[in-house]
PDB file of C-alpha atoms in Angstrom:
ATOM      1  CA  MET A   1     -44.039 -29.903   2.026  1.00 69.00           C
ATOM      2  CA  ARG A   2     -41.901 -30.458  -0.913  1.00 75.00           C
ATOM      3  CA  LYS A   3     -38.268 -30.041  -0.978  1.00 79.00           C
ATOM      4  CA  ILE A   4     -36.671 -27.632  -3.308  1.00 79.00           C
ATOM      5  CA  SER A   5     -33.658 -28.575  -5.197  1.00 83.00           C
ATOM      6  CA  GLN A   6     -30.796 -26.826  -5.453  1.00 79.00           C
ATOM      7  CA  GLU A   7     -31.304 -26.044  -9.112  1.00 82.00           C
ATOM      8  CA  GLU A   8     -34.791 -24.822  -8.458  1.00 82.00           C
ATOM      9  CA  GLN A   9     -33.371 -22.363  -5.728  1.00 79.00           C
ATOM     10  CA  ILE A  10     -30.944 -21.094  -8.202  1.00 78.00           C
ATOM     11  CA  GLU A  11     -33.698 -20.360 -10.720  1.00 80.00           C
ATOM     12  CA  ASN A  12     -35.879 -18.595  -7.953  1.00 77.00           C
ATOM     13  CA  MET A  13     -33.064 -16.317  -7.094  1.00 74.00           C
ATOM     14  CA  ALA A  14     -32.473 -15.306 -10.616  1.00 74.00           C
ATOM     15  CA  LYS A  15     -36.276 -14.575 -11.103  1.00 75.00           C
ATOM     16  CA  ARG A  16     -36.389 -12.346  -7.966  1.00 72.00           C
ATOM     17  CA  PRO A  17     -35.015  -9.008  -8.250  1.00 65.00           C
ATOM     18  CA  ILE A  18     -32.159  -8.313  -5.645  1.00 67.00           C
ATOM     19  CA  PRO A  19     -32.807  -4.891  -3.879  1.00 67.00           C
ATOM     20  CA  LYS A  20     -30.971  -1.998  -5.434  1.00 69.00           C
ATOM     21  CA  LYS A  21     -28.051  -0.893  -3.278  1.00 68.00           C
ATOM     22  CA  LYS A  22     -27.485   3.070  -3.137  1.00 71.00           C
ATOM     23  CA  VAL A  23     -23.764   3.952  -4.054  1.00 68.00           C
ATOM     24  CA  GLY A  24     -22.493   7.316  -2.906  1.00 71.00           C
ATOM     25  CA  ILE A  25     -21.399   9.938  -5.550  1.00 71.00           C
ATOM     26  CA  VAL A  26     -18.285  11.364  -4.753  1.00 69.00           C
ATOM     27  CA  HIS A  27     -16.737  14.687  -5.518  1.00 65.00           C
ATOM     28  CA  LEU A  28     -13.212  15.788  -4.564  1.00 65.00           C
ATOM     29  CA  GLN A  29     -12.048  19.172  -4.197  1.00 67.00           C
ATOM     30  CA  ILE A  30      -9.081  21.275  -2.943  1.00 64.00           C
ATOM     31  CA  VAL A  31     -10.120  24.042  -0.367  1.00 68.00           C
ATOM     32  CA  LYS A  32      -7.010  26.274  -0.107  1.00 64.00           C
ATOM     33  CA  GLU A  33      -7.069  27.449   3.811  1.00 64.00           C
ATOM     34  CA  SER A  34      -4.501  30.167   3.244  1.00 61.00           C
ATOM     35  CA  ARG A  35      -1.498  31.231   1.294  1.00 59.00           C
ATOM     36  CA  VAL A  36       2.018  32.061   2.296  1.00 57.00           C
ATOM     37  CA  LEU A  37       4.218  34.036   0.275  1.00 53.00           C
ATOM     38  CA  TYR A  38       7.231  32.357  -0.881  1.00 53.00           C
ATOM     39  CA  GLY A  39       8.243  33.771  -4.062  1.00 53.00           C
ATOM     40  CA  MET A  40       7.835  30.948  -6.490  1.00 52.00           C
ATOM     41  CA  ARG A  41      11.314  29.899  -7.481  1.00 62.00           C
ATOM     42  CA  ARG A  42      12.266  26.483  -7.363  1.00 74.00           C
ATOM     43  CA  PHE A  43      14.112  24.837  -4.595  1.00 75.00           C
ATOM     44  CA  THR A  44      17.982  24.307  -5.153  1.00 80.00           C
ATOM     45  CA  ASP A  45      18.731  23.019  -1.614  1.00 85.00           C
ATOM     46  CA  PRO A  46      17.049  21.431   1.626  1.00 90.00           C
ATOM     47  CA  GLN A  47      17.851  24.662   3.524  1.00 90.00           C
ATOM     48  CA  GLU A  48      15.295  26.544   1.429  1.00 88.00           C
ATOM     49  CA  ALA A  49      12.487  23.920   2.303  1.00 87.00           C
ATOM     50  CA  VAL A  50      13.849  24.089   6.069  1.00 90.00           C
ATOM     51  CA  ASP A  51      13.668  27.967   6.068  1.00 87.00           C
ATOM     52  CA  MET A  52      10.154  27.855   4.330  1.00 84.00           C
ATOM     53  CA  VAL A  53       8.763  25.444   7.095  1.00 85.00           C
ATOM     54  CA  ARG A  54      10.682  26.564  10.003  1.00 86.00           C
ATOM     55  CA  PRO A  55       7.910  28.978  11.302  1.00 84.00           C
ATOM     56  CA  LEU A  56       5.539  26.054  11.316  1.00 83.00           C
ATOM     57  CA  LEU A  57       7.834  23.666  13.251  1.00 85.00           C
ATOM     58  CA  SER A  58       9.567  26.233  15.790  1.00 83.00           C
ATOM     59  CA  LYS A  59       7.088  26.005  18.379  1.00 81.00           C
ATOM     60  CA  ALA A  60       6.157  22.548  17.971  1.00 85.00           C
ATOM     61  CA  ASP A  61       6.354  20.482  21.263  1.00 88.00           C
ATOM     62  CA  ARG A  62       5.788  17.134  19.506  1.00 92.00           C
ATOM     63  CA  GLU A  63       6.848  15.472  16.213  1.00 93.00           C
ATOM     64  CA  MET A  64       4.807  16.708  12.989  1.00 94.00           C
ATOM     65  CA  VAL A  65       5.093  15.542   9.577  1.00 94.00           C
ATOM     66  CA  LEU A  66       4.694  17.902   6.781  1.00 94.00           C
ATOM     67  CA  VAL A  67       4.175  17.336   3.115  1.00 94.00           C
ATOM     68  CA  LEU A  68       5.502  19.721   0.609  1.00 93.00           C
ATOM     69  CA  SER A  69       3.942  19.294  -3.105  1.00 92.00           C
ATOM     70  CA  LEU A  70       6.056  20.351  -5.945  1.00 92.00           C
ATOM     71  CA  ASN A  71       5.369  21.026  -9.445  1.00 92.00           C
ATOM     72  CA  THR A  72       7.561  19.911 -12.257  1.00 91.00           C
ATOM     73  CA  LYS A  73       9.961  22.816 -11.846  1.00 89.00           C
ATOM     74  CA  LEU A  74      10.431  22.105  -8.314  1.00 89.00           C
ATOM     75  CA  GLU A  75       8.198  25.137  -7.312  1.00 88.00           C
ATOM     76  CA  PRO A  76       6.267  24.616  -4.072  1.00 89.00           C
ATOM     77  CA  GLN A  77       2.442  24.348  -4.980  1.00 88.00           C
ATOM     78  CA  ALA A  78       1.013  23.632  -1.146  1.00 88.00           C
ATOM     79  CA  ILE A  79       2.148  22.177   2.310  1.00 89.00           C
ATOM     80  CA  GLU A  80      -0.013  20.151   4.791  1.00 90.00           C
ATOM     81  CA  ILE A  81       0.300  18.756   7.945  1.00 90.00           C
ATOM     82  CA  ALA A  82       0.178  14.974   7.582  1.00 92.00           C
ATOM     83  CA  ALA A  83       0.612  13.430  10.744  1.00 92.00           C
ATOM     84  CA  VAL A  84       1.057  14.886  14.404  1.00 91.00           C
ATOM     85  CA  GLY A  85       2.620  12.419  17.003  1.00 88.00           C
ATOM     86  CA  GLY A  86       4.291  12.736  20.289  1.00 86.00           C
ATOM     87  CA  LEU A  87       7.374  13.775  22.000  1.00 82.00           C
ATOM     88  CA  ASN A  88       9.561  11.320  20.231  1.00 82.00           C
ATOM     89  CA  SER A  89       7.712   9.496  17.647  1.00 85.00           C
ATOM     90  CA  CYS A  90       4.871  10.058  15.147  1.00 88.00           C
ATOM     91  CA  VAL A  91       2.425   7.355  13.443  1.00 90.00           C
ATOM     92  CA  VAL A  92       2.587   8.087   9.634  1.00 90.00           C
ATOM     93  CA  ASP A  93      -0.071   6.565   7.291  1.00 91.00           C
ATOM     94  CA  VAL A  94       1.922   6.742   3.978  1.00 92.00           C
ATOM     95  CA  LYS A  95      -1.402   6.758   2.126  1.00 92.00           C
ATOM     96  CA  ASN A  96      -2.193  10.046   3.827  1.00 89.00           C
ATOM     97  CA  ILE A  97       1.422  11.638   2.452  1.00 92.00           C
ATOM     98  CA  PHE A  98       0.540  11.095  -1.191  1.00 94.00           C
ATOM     99  CA  LYS A  99      -3.335  11.911  -0.713  1.00 91.00           C
ATOM    100  CA  HIS A 100      -2.591  15.812  -0.324  1.00 85.00           C
ATOM    101  CA  SER A 101       0.058  15.645  -3.620  1.00 91.00           C
ATOM    102  CA  ILE A 102      -2.615  13.670  -5.725  1.00 92.00           C
ATOM    103  CA  LEU A 103      -5.218  16.120  -5.138  1.00 88.00           C
ATOM    104  CA  ASN A 104      -2.626  19.052  -5.840  1.00 88.00           C
ATOM    105  CA  ASN A 105      -1.580  17.542  -9.242  1.00 91.00           C
ATOM    106  CA  ALA A 106       1.759  17.393  -7.938  1.00 94.00           C
ATOM    107  CA  ALA A 107       4.758  16.177  -9.702  1.00 95.00           C
ATOM    108  CA  TYR A 108       6.976  15.686  -6.819  1.00 95.00           C
ATOM    109  CA  VAL A 109       6.726  15.244  -3.020  1.00 95.00           C
ATOM    110  CA  ALA A 110       9.153  16.436  -0.114  1.00 95.00           C
ATOM    111  CA  CYS A 111       8.595  15.287   3.469  1.00 96.00           C
ATOM    112  CA  ILE A 112       9.736  17.357   6.417  1.00 96.00           C
ATOM    113  CA  HIS A 113       9.672  16.495  10.207  1.00 94.00           C
ATOM    114  CA  ASN A 114      10.887  17.692  13.199  1.00 94.00           C
ATOM    115  CA  HIS A 115      12.511  16.378  16.315  1.00 93.00           C
ATOM    116  CA  PRO A 116      11.496  18.099  19.206  1.00 91.00           C
ATOM    117  CA  SER A 117      14.780  16.991  21.164  1.00 89.00           C
ATOM    118  CA  GLY A 118      16.616  19.237  18.774  1.00 89.00           C
ATOM    119  CA  ASP A 119      18.910  16.424  17.330  1.00 92.00           C
ATOM    120  CA  PRO A 120      18.162  16.103  13.633  1.00 94.00           C
ATOM    121  CA  GLU A 121      19.755  12.553  13.345  1.00 95.00           C
ATOM    122  CA  PRO A 122      17.418  10.038  11.899  1.00 95.00           C
ATOM    123  CA  SER A 123      16.184   7.110  13.950  1.00 93.00           C
ATOM    124  CA  ARG A 124      15.652   3.759  12.937  1.00 94.00           C
ATOM    125  CA  GLU A 125      12.050   4.337  12.233  1.00 94.00           C
ATOM    126  CA  ASP A 126      12.927   7.491  10.226  1.00 94.00           C
ATOM    127  CA  VAL A 127      14.940   5.448   7.774  1.00 95.00           C
ATOM    128  CA  LEU A 128      12.430   2.872   7.280  1.00 95.00           C
ATOM    129  CA  LEU A 129       9.533   5.422   6.802  1.00 94.00           C
ATOM    130  CA  THR A 130      11.586   7.050   3.987  1.00 95.00           C
ATOM    131  CA  GLN A 131      12.271   3.701   2.404  1.00 95.00           C
ATOM    132  CA  LYS A 132       8.522   3.305   2.455  1.00 95.00           C
ATOM    133  CA  ILE A 133       7.336   6.622   1.122  1.00 95.00           C
ATOM    134  CA  SER A 134      10.089   6.297  -1.536  1.00 95.00           C
ATOM    135  CA  ALA A 135       8.691   3.114  -2.464  1.00 95.00           C
ATOM    136  CA  ALA A 136       5.145   3.929  -2.699  1.00 95.00           C
ATOM    137  CA  GLY A 137       6.000   7.615  -4.393  1.00 95.00           C
ATOM    138  CA  THR A 138       7.916   5.364  -7.256  1.00 94.00           C
ATOM    139  CA  ILE A 139       4.773   3.250  -7.865  1.00 95.00           C
ATOM    140  CA  LEU A 140       2.356   6.266  -7.747  1.00 95.00           C
ATOM    141  CA  GLY A 141       4.574   8.208 -10.258  1.00 94.00           C
ATOM    142  CA  LEU A 142       5.060  10.929  -7.481  1.00 95.00           C
ATOM    143  CA  PRO A 143       8.980  10.602  -6.589  1.00 96.00           C
ATOM    144  CA  LEU A 144      10.141  11.564  -3.186  1.00 96.00           C
ATOM    145  CA  LEU A 145      12.682  14.463  -3.656  1.00 94.00           C
ATOM    146  CA  ASP A 146      13.786  14.320  -0.020  1.00 95.00           C
ATOM    147  CA  HIS A 147      12.807  13.405   3.556  1.00 96.00           C
ATOM    148  CA  ILE A 148      14.407  16.541   5.918  1.00 97.00           C
ATOM    149  CA  ILE A 149      14.358  16.027   9.527  1.00 96.00           C
ATOM    150  CA  VAL A 150      14.558  19.447  11.235  1.00 95.00           C
ATOM    151  CA  GLY A 151      16.305  19.802  14.603  1.00 92.00           C
ATOM    152  CA  GLU A 152      16.593  22.979  16.646  1.00 88.00           C
ATOM    153  CA  TYR A 153      19.803  24.153  14.937  1.00 85.00           C
ATOM    154  CA  GLY A 154      20.242  22.080  11.951  1.00 92.00           C
ATOM    155  CA  TYR A 155      18.801  19.599   9.631  1.00 96.00           C
ATOM    156  CA  TYR A 156      19.514  16.199   8.133  1.00 97.00           C
ATOM    157  CA  SER A 157      18.682  15.640   4.286  1.00 96.00           C
ATOM    158  CA  PHE A 158      18.478  11.954   3.236  1.00 96.00           C
ATOM    159  CA  LYS A 159      19.010  13.359  -0.368  1.00 94.00           C
ATOM    160  CA  GLU A 160      22.251  15.200   0.804  1.00 94.00           C
ATOM    161  CA  GLN A 161      23.291  12.088   2.618  1.00 93.00           C
ATOM    162  CA  GLY A 162      23.047  10.080  -0.584  1.00 91.00           C
ATOM    163  CA  LYS A 163      20.236   7.919   1.047  1.00 91.00           C
ATOM    164  CA  LEU A 164      17.581   8.787  -1.772  1.00 89.00           C
ATOM    165  CA  GLU A 165      17.843   7.957  -5.283  1.00 79.00           C
ATOM    166  CA  GLN A 166      18.335  11.216  -7.398  1.00 70.00           C
ATOM    167  CA  VAL A 167      14.950  11.784  -9.156  1.00 66.00           C
ATOM    168  CA  LEU A 168      14.843  15.107 -10.709  1.00 61.00           C
ATOM    169  CA  PRO A 169      13.295  16.500 -13.829  1.00 57.00           C
ATOM    170  CA  ASP A 170      15.499  16.879 -16.961  1.00 51.00           C
ATOM    171  CA  ASP A 171      15.290  20.692 -16.926  1.00 48.00           C
ATOM    172  CA  ALA A 172      16.118  20.899 -12.933  1.00 48.00           C
ATOM    173  CA  ALA A 173      19.630  19.333 -13.038  1.00 42.00           C
TER     174      ALA A 173
END
């Protein structure tokens, strides 16, 4: 049997068609599960966002991270539960924060999560997560307006505490 040279092997491979590979065709679509009457006015402070989501968080026995998608006028467009964790922690995949907002054609995002302990002070992990979300939002062109931690009797706003860069549309000052 004759040994085939490498050059002949390459020529033979070029002559043989490679079996066609099937590629999936994808269609993305937003399905609105329900609506909540909000009033469609722009948010002017974190307390308004907290008031809007408190019914979702009031009976939660574990940490939940919510993403609020806002239009260019800072009017809420949609809200999603992006992650559910345990009693004192929640693993958040930053991709999931922005997937919702990209599909909603949002201009800005706000993240809100609860502390079942009742204390809204941020942990070291909360600070690091906020930095990651803010950096990812800058790259994507979807700025993080605020990350709010809701406790039993109050909240902590990274924006109010000066821990987030001020990113507002020109007409929202």
